[in-house]
CSV table of C-alpha atoms in Angstrom, one decimal:
chain,number,residue,atom,x,y,z
C,1,MET,CA,29.8,2.5,7.1
C,2,ILE,CA,30.9,2.7,3.5
C,3,ALA,CA,33.7,5.1,4.4
C,4,ILE,CA,35.2,2.7,6.9
C,5,LEU,CA,34.8,-0.2,4.5
C,6,TRP,CA,36.5,1.8,1.7
C,7,ALA,CA,39.4,3.0,3.8
C,8,GLY,CA,39.7,-0.4,5.4
C,9,MET,CA,40.2,-2.1,2.1
C,10,ILE,CA,42.9,0.3,1.1
C,11,ILE,CA,44.8,0.2,4.4
C,12,LEU,CA,44.5,-3.5,4.6
C,13,GLY,CA,45.5,-4.0,1.0
C,14,VAL,CA,48.6,-1.8,1.3
C,15,ILE,CA,49.7,-3.5,4.6
C,16,ILE,CA,49.2,-7.0,3.2
C,17,GLY,CA,50.8,-6.0,-0.1
C,18,ILE,CA,53.9,-4.7,1.6
C,19,CYS,CA,54.2,-7.6,4.0
C,20,THR,CA,53.9,-10.2,1.1
C,21,GLY,CA,56.2,-8.2,-1.2
C,22,GLN,CA,53.4,-7.3,-3.6
C,23,GLY,CA,54.0,-3.5,-3.2
C,24,ALA,CA,54.6,-2.8,-6.9
C,25,ALA,CA,51.5,-4.8,-7.9
C,26,VAL,CA,49.4,-2.9,-5.4
C,27,GLY,CA,50.5,0.4,-6.8
C,28,GLU,CA,49.9,-0.7,-10.3
C,29,ALA,CA,46.4,-2.0,-9.4
C,30,ALA,CA,45.5,1.4,-7.9
C,31,ILE,CA,46.2,3.2,-11.2
C,32,SER,CA,44.8,0.6,-13.6
C,33,SER,CA,41.6,0.2,-11.5
C,34,SER,CA,40.7,3.8,-11.8
C,35,ARG,CA,41.3,3.8,-15.5
C,36,GLU,CA,39.1,0.7,-15.8
C,37,ALA,CA,36.3,2.3,-13.8
C,38,VAL,CA,36.2,5.2,-16.3
C,39,THR,CA,36.1,2.8,-19.3
C,40,LEU,CA,33.3,0.9,-17.6
C,41,CYS,CA,31.3,4.0,-17.0
C,42,ILE,CA,31.5,4.8,-20.8
C,43,THR,CA,30.3,1.3,-21.7
C,44,MET,CA,27.6,1.6,-19.2
C,45,LEU,CA,26.4,4.9,-20.6
C,46,GLY,CA,25.3,3.0,-23.7
C,47,VAL,CA,23.3,0.3,-22.1
C,48,MET,CA,21.9,2.5,-19.4
C,49,THR,CA,20.7,5.3,-21.7
C,50,LEU,CA,19.0,2.8,-24.0
C,51,TRP,CA,17.1,1.4,-21.0
C,52,THR,CA,16.1,4.7,-19.4
C,53,GLY,CA,15.0,5.9,-22.8
C,54,ILE,CA,12.7,2.9,-23.3
C,55,MET,CA,11.4,3.2,-19.8
C,56,GLN,CA,10.5,6.8,-20.4
C,57,ILE,CA,8.4,5.8,-23.3
C,58,ALA,CA,6.6,3.2,-21.0
C,59,ARG,CA,5.9,6.0,-18.5
C,60,ASP,CA,4.7,8.6,-21.0
C,61,SER,CA,2.4,6.2,-22.8
C,62,GLY,CA,0.7,5.2,-19.6
C,63,LEU,CA,2.0,1.6,-19.7
C,64,ILE,CA,3.3,1.9,-16.1
C,65,ALA,CA,0.1,3.4,-14.9
C,66,GLY,CA,-1.8,0.5,-16.6
C,67,MET,CA,0.4,-2.1,-14.9
C,68,SER,CA,-0.5,-0.5,-11.5
C,69,LYS,CA,-4.0,-1.8,-11.9
C,70,GLY,CA,-2.7,-5.3,-12.4
C,71,MET,CA,-0.9,-5.0,-9.0
C,72,ARG,CA,-4.1,-4.7,-7.0
C,73,PRO,CA,-4.5,-8.4,-6.1
C,74,VAL,CA,-0.9,-8.5,-5.0
C,75,MET,CA,-1.5,-5.5,-2.7
C,76,ARG,CA,-4.5,-7.1,-1.1
C,77,LEU,CA,-2.4,-10.2,-0.3
C,78,LEU,CA,0.6,-8.3,1.1
C,79,PHE,CA,-1.2,-5.3,2.7
C,80,PRO,CA,-4.7,-6.6,3.6
C,81,ASP,CA,-5.5,-3.6,5.9
C,82,LEU,CA,-4.3,-0.8,3.6
C,83,PRO,CA,-7.1,1.0,1.8
C,84,GLU,CA,-6.9,1.0,-2.0
C,85,GLU,CA,-7.3,4.8,-2.2
C,86,HIS,CA,-4.7,5.6,0.4
C,87,PRO,CA,-1.7,7.5,-1.1
C,88,ALA,CA,0.7,4.8,0.4
C,89,THR,CA,-0.9,2.2,-1.9
C,90,GLU,CA,0.0,4.2,-5.0
C,91,TYR,CA,3.5,4.8,-3.9
C,92,ILE,CA,4.1,1.2,-3.0
C,93,ILE,CA,2.8,0.0,-6.4
C,94,SER,CA,4.9,2.5,-8.3
C,95,ASN,CA,7.9,1.6,-6.3
C,96,MET,CA,7.4,-2.1,-7.0
C,97,ILE,CA,6.9,-1.6,-10.7
C,98,ALA,CA,10.0,0.6,-10.9
C,99,ASN,CA,12.0,-2.1,-9.1
C,100,ILE,CA,10.6,-4.8,-11.4
C,101,LEU,CA,11.6,-2.8,-14.4
C,102,GLY,CA,15.1,-2.2,-13.0
C,103,LEU,CA,14.6,1.6,-12.4
C,104,GLY,CA,16.4,1.5,-9.1
C,105,TRP,CA,17.1,5.3,-8.9
C,106,ALA,CA,13.4,6.0,-9.8
C,107,ALA,CA,12.3,3.4,-7.2
C,108,THR,CA,14.1,4.9,-4.2
C,109,PRO,CA,12.2,8.3,-4.0
C,110,LEU,CA,8.9,6.5,-4.5
C,111,GLY,CA,9.8,4.0,-1.8
C,112,LEU,CA,10.7,6.8,0.6
C,113,SER,CA,7.4,8.5,0.0
C,114,ALA,CA,5.7,5.2,0.6
C,115,MET,CA,7.4,4.8,4.0
C,116,ARG,CA,6.3,8.3,5.0
C,117,GLU,CA,2.7,7.6,4.0
C,118,LEU,CA,2.8,4.3,5.9
C,119,ALA,CA,3.9,6.1,9.0
C,120,LYS,CA,1.0,8.5,8.6
C,121,TRP,CA,-1.4,5.6,8.0
C,122,GLU,CA,-0.2,3.9,11.2
C,123,GLU,CA,-1.2,7.1,13.1
C,124,GLU,CA,-4.6,7.3,11.4
C,125,LYS,CA,-5.3,3.7,12.3
C,126,GLU,CA,-4.6,4.4,16.0
C,127,GLY,CA,-7.3,7.1,15.7
C,128,ARG,CA,-5.0,9.6,17.4
C,129,ALA,CA,-4.6,12.0,14.5
C,130,ASN,CA,-7.3,13.7,12.5
C,131,THR,CA,-5.0,15.9,10.6
C,132,TYR,CA,-1.5,15.5,9.4
C,133,GLY,CA,1.5,17.2,10.9
C,134,THR,CA,-0.3,19.1,13.6
C,135,ASP,CA,1.0,19.9,17.0
C,136,ILE,CA,-1.6,17.6,18.6
C,137,GLU,CA,-0.3,14.7,16.6
C,138,SER,CA,3.3,15.1,17.6
C,139,LYS,CA,2.4,15.5,21.2
C,140,ASN,CA,0.3,12.4,21.2
C,141,LYS,CA,3.1,10.5,19.5
C,142,ASN,CA,5.4,11.0,22.5
C,143,GLN,CA,2.7,9.8,25.0
C,144,ASN,CA,2.7,6.2,23.8
C,145,PRO,CA,6.1,4.7,23.0
C,146,ARG,CA,4.6,1.4,21.8
C,147,LYS,CA,2.8,3.2,18.9
C,148,THR,CA,4.2,4.7,15.7
C,149,GLY,CA,7.0,6.6,17.4
C,150,GLY,CA,10.1,4.9,16.3
C,151,ARG,CA,8.6,1.5,15.8
C,152,ALA,CA,8.2,-0.1,12.3
C,153,SER,CA,4.6,-1.1,11.4
C,154,VAL,CA,3.8,-4.5,10.0
C,155,ASP,CA,3.2,-2.9,6.6
C,156,MET,CA,6.6,-1.2,6.7
C,157,CYS,CA,8.3,-4.5,7.5
C,158,THR,CA,6.4,-6.2,4.6
C,159,PHE,CA,7.2,-3.4,2.2
C,160,LEU,CA,10.9,-3.4,3.0
C,161,ILE,CA,11.3,-7.2,3.0
C,162,ILE,CA,9.7,-7.4,-0.5
C,163,ASN,CA,11.8,-4.5,-1.6
C,164,ILE,CA,15.0,-6.1,-0.4
C,165,SER,CA,14.1,-9.5,-1.8
C,166,SER,CA,14.9,-8.0,-5.2
C,167,LEU,CA,12.2,-7.6,-7.8
C,168,GLN,CA,14.2,-6.6,-10.8
C,169,LEU,CA,13.2,-8.7,-13.8
C,170,ILE,CA,16.0,-7.9,-16.3
C,171,PRO,CA,19.4,-7.3,-14.6
C,172,ILE,CA,20.4,-4.7,-17.2
C,173,ASN,CA,23.5,-3.5,-15.3
C,174,ILE,CA,24.8,-7.1,-14.9
C,175,ILE,CA,24.3,-7.6,-18.7
C,176,ALA,CA,26.2,-4.4,-19.3
C,177,TYR,CA,29.1,-5.6,-17.1
C,178,ARG,CA,29.1,-9.0,-18.8
C,179,THR,CA,29.3,-7.3,-22.2
C,180,GLN,CA,32.2,-5.2,-21.1
C,181,TYR,CA,34.1,-8.2,-19.8
C,182,GLY,CA,33.7,-10.2,-23.0
C,183,ALA,CA,30.8,-12.7,-22.3
C,184,VAL,CA,30.0,-14.8,-25.3
C,185,ARG,CA,26.3,-14.2,-24.6
C,186,PRO,CA,25.9,-11.5,-22.0
C,187,THR,CA,22.2,-12.1,-21.7
C,188,ASP,CA,22.2,-15.9,-21.2
C,189,ILE,CA,21.8,-15.5,-17.4
C,190,VAL,CA,18.6,-13.5,-17.7
C,191,GLY,CA,16.3,-16.6,-17.5
C,192,ALA,CA,18.1,-18.0,-14.4
C,193,ALA,CA,18.2,-14.5,-12.9
C,194,ILE,CA,14.4,-14.2,-13.2
C,195,LEU,CA,14.0,-17.6,-11.6
C,196,ALA,CA,16.4,-16.8,-8.7
C,197,THR,CA,14.6,-13.4,-8.2
C,198,PHE,CA,11.3,-15.3,-8.1
C,199,CYS,CA,12.7,-17.6,-5.4
C,200,SER,CA,14.0,-14.8,-3.2
C,201,THR,CA,10.8,-12.8,-3.6
C,202,LEU,CA,8.7,-15.9,-2.8
C,203,ALA,CA,10.7,-16.4,0.4
C,204,GLY,CA,10.2,-12.8,1.3
C,205,VAL,CA,6.5,-12.9,0.7
C,206,LEU,CA,6.0,-16.1,2.7
C,207,PHE,CA,8.0,-14.7,5.6
C,208,SER,CA,6.0,-11.5,5.5
C,209,ILE,CA,2.7,-13.2,5.5
C,210,ILE,CA,3.6,-15.5,8.4
C,211,ALA,CA,5.2,-12.8,10.4
C,212,ARG,CA,2.1,-10.6,9.9
C,213,LYS,CA,-0.1,-13.3,11.3
C,214,LEU,CA,2.1,-13.8,14.3
C,215,ALA,CA,2.4,-10.0,14.9
C,216,THR,CA,-1.4,-9.5,14.6
C,217,LYS,CA,-2.0,-12.2,17.1
C,218,ARG,CA,0.5,-10.8,19.6
C,219,GLU,CA,-0.9,-7.3,19.0
C,220,ALA,CA,-4.4,-8.4,19.7
C,221,ALA,CA,-3.4,-10.0,23.0
C,222,TYR,CA,-1.5,-6.8,23.9
C,223,GLN,CA,-4.4,-4.6,23.0
C,224,SER,CA,-6.9,-6.6,25.1
C,225,SER,CA,-4.6,-6.5,28.1
C,226,ARG,CA,-4.2,-2.8,27.8
C,227,GLN,CA,-7.8,-1.9,26.8
C,228,ASN,CA,-8.6,0.0,29.9
C,229,ALA,CA,-5.5,2.2,29.6
C,230,THR,CA,-6.2,2.9,25.9
C,231,SER,CA,-9.8,3.9,26.4
C,232,PHE,CA,-8.8,6.1,29.2
C,233,GLY,CA,-6.3,7.9,27.0
C,234,LYS,CA,-8.9,8.5,24.3
C,235,GLY,CA,-11.4,9.8,26.8
C,236,VAL,CA,-9.0,12.4,28.0
C,237,ARG,CA,-8.3,13.7,24.5
C,238,ARG,CA,-11.9,14.1,23.5
U,1,MET,CA,17.5,-25.1,-19.7
U,2,ASN,CA,16.6,-24.6,-23.4
U,3,PHE,CA,13.6,-22.6,-22.4
U,4,LEU,CA,15.7,-20.5,-20.1
U,5,LEU,CA,18.1,-19.7,-22.9
U,6,TYR,CA,15.3,-18.9,-25.3
U,7,LEU,CA,13.7,-16.6,-22.7
U,8,SER,CA,17.1,-14.9,-22.1
U,9,ASP,CA,17.7,-14.3,-25.7
U,10,TYR,CA,14.3,-12.9,-26.6
U,11,MET,CA,13.3,-11.1,-23.4
U,12,ILE,CA,15.0,-7.8,-24.2
U,13,PRO,CA,13.9,-7.5,-27.8
U,14,ILE,CA,10.3,-8.4,-26.9
U,15,VAL,CA,10.2,-5.9,-24.1
U,16,ILE,CA,11.6,-3.1,-26.3
U,17,PHE,CA,9.2,-4.0,-29.1
U,18,TYR,CA,6.2,-4.1,-26.7
U,19,ILE,CA,7.0,-0.8,-25.1
U,20,VAL,CA,7.7,1.1,-28.3
U,21,GLY,CA,4.6,-0.5,-30.0
U,22,PHE,CA,2.4,0.4,-27.0
U,23,GLY,CA,3.8,4.0,-27.1
U,24,LEU,CA,2.9,4.3,-30.8
U,25,LEU,CA,-0.6,2.9,-30.2
U,26,MET,CA,-1.2,5.4,-27.4
U,27,ARG,CA,0.1,8.2,-29.7
U,28,THR,CA,2.9,9.1,-27.4
U,29,ASN,CA,5.8,11.1,-28.9
U,30,VAL,CA,8.0,8.0,-28.5
U,31,PHE,CA,11.1,9.8,-29.8
U,32,ALA,CA,10.9,12.7,-27.5
U,33,SER,CA,10.2,10.4,-24.6
U,34,PHE,CA,13.2,8.3,-25.5
U,35,LEU,CA,15.5,11.3,-25.6
U,36,LYS,CA,14.3,12.5,-22.2
U,37,GLY,CA,15.0,9.1,-20.8
U,38,VAL,CA,18.4,9.0,-22.3
U,39,LYS,CA,19.2,12.3,-20.6
U,40,ASP,CA,18.2,10.9,-17.3
U,41,GLY,CA,20.3,7.9,-17.9
U,42,PHE,CA,23.4,10.1,-18.5
U,43,GLN,CA,22.7,11.7,-15.1
U,44,VAL,CA,22.5,8.3,-13.4
U,45,VAL,CA,25.8,7.1,-14.7
U,46,LEU,CA,27.4,10.4,-13.8
U,47,ASP,CA,26.0,10.1,-10.3
U,48,ILE,CA,27.4,6.7,-9.6
U,49,ALA,CA,30.7,7.2,-11.5
U,50,PRO,CA,32.6,8.7,-8.5
U,51,THR,CA,31.6,5.9,-6.2
U,52,LEU,CA,32.4,3.3,-8.8
U,53,ILE,CA,35.9,4.8,-9.3
U,54,ALA,CA,36.5,5.0,-5.6
U,55,LEU,CA,35.5,1.5,-4.9
U,56,MET,CA,37.1,-0.1,-7.9
U,57,VAL,CA,40.4,1.4,-6.8
U,58,SER,CA,40.1,0.1,-3.2
U,59,VAL,CA,39.0,-3.3,-4.3
U,60,GLY,CA,41.8,-3.4,-6.9
U,61,ILE,CA,44.3,-2.6,-4.2
U,62,LEU,CA,42.9,-5.3,-1.8
U,63,ARG,CA,42.8,-7.9,-4.6
U,64,ALA,CA,46.4,-7.1,-5.8
U,65,SER,CA,47.6,-7.6,-2.3
U,66,GLY,CA,46.0,-11.1,-2.1
U,67,GLY,CA,43.8,-10.1,0.9
U,68,LEU,CA,40.6,-11.4,-0.7
U,69,ASN,CA,42.1,-14.8,-1.2
U,70,TYR,CA,43.0,-15.0,2.5
U,71,LEU,CA,39.5,-14.2,3.4
U,72,ALA,CA,38.1,-16.8,1.0
U,73,ALA,CA,40.6,-19.4,2.2
U,74,PHE,CA,39.7,-18.6,5.8
U,75,LEU,CA,36.0,-19.3,5.1
U,76,SER,CA,36.5,-22.2,2.7
U,77,PRO,CA,35.8,-25.1,5.2
U,78,LEU,CA,32.3,-23.6,5.8
U,79,THR,CA,31.6,-22.7,2.2
U,80,SER,CA,32.7,-26.0,0.7
U,81,TRP,CA,30.5,-27.8,3.2
U,82,LEU,CA,27.6,-25.7,1.8
U,83,HIS,CA,28.7,-26.2,-1.8
U,84,PHE,CA,29.1,-22.5,-2.2
U,85,PRO,CA,32.2,-21.3,-4.2
U,86,GLY,CA,34.6,-19.7,-1.6
U,87,GLN,CA,35.7,-17.1,-4.1
U,88,LEU,CA,32.2,-15.6,-4.0
U,89,VAL,CA,32.1,-15.1,-0.2
U,90,PRO,CA,33.4,-11.5,-0.3
U,91,LEU,CA,30.9,-10.7,-3.0
U,92,ALA,CA,27.9,-12.1,-1.1
U,93,LEU,CA,28.9,-10.2,2.0
U,94,MET,CA,29.6,-7.0,0.2
U,95,LYS,CA,26.3,-7.0,-1.7
U,96,MET,CA,24.4,-6.7,1.6
U,97,VAL,CA,26.2,-3.5,2.4
U,98,SER,CA,26.8,-1.6,-0.8
U,99,SER,CA,25.7,-2.2,-4.3
U,100,SER,CA,28.5,-0.3,-6.0
U,101,ALA,CA,31.2,-1.9,-3.8
U,102,ALA,CA,29.7,-5.3,-4.8
U,103,THR,CA,29.9,-4.2,-8.4
U,104,GLY,CA,33.6,-3.6,-8.0
U,105,LEU,CA,34.0,-7.1,-6.6
U,106,LEU,CA,31.8,-8.6,-9.4
U,107,LEU,CA,34.0,-7.0,-12.1
U,108,ASP,CA,37.0,-8.4,-10.3
U,109,ILE,CA,35.5,-11.9,-10.5
U,110,PHE,CA,34.8,-11.4,-14.2
U,111,LYS,CA,38.4,-10.4,-14.8
U,112,GLU,CA,39.9,-13.3,-12.9
U,113,PHE,CA,37.5,-16.2,-13.7
U,114,GLY,CA,35.8,-14.9,-16.9
U,115,THR,CA,32.1,-14.0,-17.3
U,116,ASP,CA,31.1,-17.4,-18.7
U,117,SER,CA,32.9,-19.6,-16.0
U,118,TYR,CA,30.8,-21.3,-13.4
U,119,ILE,CA,31.9,-18.8,-10.8
U,120,GLY,CA,31.2,-15.9,-13.2
U,121,ARG,CA,27.7,-17.2,-13.8
U,122,VAL,CA,26.8,-17.8,-10.2
U,123,ALA,CA,28.1,-14.3,-9.4
U,124,SER,CA,26.0,-12.7,-12.2
U,125,ILE,CA,22.8,-14.5,-11.1
U,126,MET,CA,23.4,-13.8,-7.4
U,127,MET,CA,23.9,-10.1,-8.1
U,128,SER,CA,20.7,-10.0,-10.1
U,129,SER,CA,18.6,-11.7,-7.5
U,130,THR,CA,19.7,-9.9,-4.2
U,131,GLU,CA,19.6,-6.4,-2.9
U,132,THR,CA,21.6,-4.2,-0.5
U,133,ILE,CA,20.0,-5.1,2.8
U,134,PHE,CA,21.7,-2.7,5.2
U,135,TYR,CA,21.8,0.3,2.8
U,136,THR,CA,18.1,0.0,1.9
U,137,MET,CA,17.0,-0.5,5.5
U,138,SER,CA,18.9,2.5,6.8
U,139,VAL,CA,17.7,4.8,4.0
U,140,TYR,CA,14.0,3.7,4.1
U,141,PHE,CA,13.6,3.6,7.9
U,142,THR,CA,15.3,7.0,8.2
U,143,ALA,CA,12.6,8.4,6.0
U,144,ALA,CA,9.9,7.0,8.2
U,145,LYS,CA,11.7,8.0,11.4
U,146,VAL,CA,11.8,4.4,12.6
U,147,GLN,CA,14.4,3.0,15.0
U,148,LYS,CA,12.9,-0.3,15.9
U,149,THR,CA,12.9,-2.4,12.7
U,150,ARG,CA,11.4,-5.5,14.3
U,151,TYR,CA,11.6,-8.5,12.0
U,152,THR,CA,12.6,-6.7,8.8
U,153,LEU,CA,16.2,-7.8,8.9
U,154,ALA,CA,15.3,-11.5,9.5
U,155,GLY,CA,12.9,-11.4,6.6
U,156,ALA,CA,15.4,-9.7,4.3
U,157,LEU,CA,18.1,-12.2,5.2
U,158,VAL,CA,15.7,-15.1,4.5
U,159,ALA,CA,14.9,-13.7,1.1
U,160,THR,CA,18.5,-13.0,0.3
U,161,LEU,CA,19.6,-16.5,1.3
U,162,ALA,CA,16.9,-18.0,-0.9
U,163,GLY,CA,18.2,-15.9,-3.8
U,164,ILE,CA,21.8,-17.1,-3.2
U,165,VAL,CA,20.8,-20.8,-2.9
U,166,ALA,CA,18.8,-20.5,-6.1
U,167,SER,CA,21.7,-18.8,-7.9
U,168,VAL,CA,24.1,-21.6,-7.0
U,169,ALA,CA,21.6,-24.2,-8.1
U,170,LEU,CA,20.6,-22.5,-11.3
U,171,ALA,CA,24.1,-21.7,-12.5
U,172,GLY,CA,25.1,-25.3,-12.5
U,173,TRP,CA,21.9,-26.5,-14.1
């Protein structure tokens, strides 16, 4: 996707540039842009390393672990069925905190682990898997296409929507770019950014809660209509 | 507005003070931790540098050719009806696909209109309050082996739209 986008911009740019007689400008832009990118990376090193250093202190001192406890009520609101002691809970909380603090690269591995745990939890809920990763489990998965196999669970949808709604409190990278490009007060957008982030997250939360209600209702209707088939399947396995 | 400015100015010093203070209270070796974090930070910048260079070159070429202006002009009737600055259309679209490509466009906007212009401010806030929808979805759902994503995309678009609307409203406030 990115490859096509990248090549497309170059091809399109060169064609348009030649057609409109901007060929020289295009050539110059190519060279000056790369120089500028390197300058930017050097500026960014300063801001970025300050931030990652501070965050490492927060992690080592147990501050992040302490914040996890404060997230419990949020978790109950967003994932009412997920047990507190399930590994997915811990991963989701750490991922959200990392996102709030703007540790995008630290958030991604945690988020991927959370998704894998949510997939396992879905299977546990169906009562089809007593142990993880066994042959029985994978065989069962293929028997019922409506279940976990290839279909996002409600918890996964909620998790991703909240994740994509942007949780980052202090947009440290944007501040760095603003500094580089001569903003009088690079940080003067932070307040507005926090409010806008709050709006987008609120919209994501409301959407997730409503969608969960609708999905649960539909699921219940589906389950009751298929109750015979399901109990038959369980009987066979035991 | 005053409160927003106050919050903006003091947010970062307070956060730094709090974290370092907490670290001292908990008897963490704050200096060693900081150095370790700095090393990680170097790695992050090194990791994204190639992408940033690649995309800034391609965006620079497209911009020098005038292609972005054509796209914005093409969409201007719709965006002016929505009170959305047409110059930010490519940025809003790009942010859904790739964060680093959007960064390239953002820097372009900073260069052309200035960081403190209305457009520059909307762009800054918008970039701070939205995420890369398609990138995140593809990576996360791949990890969980999910093909049917159900209502995730709809929810993500709703959240992103709310962020964009809020950005436009707050920047002019």
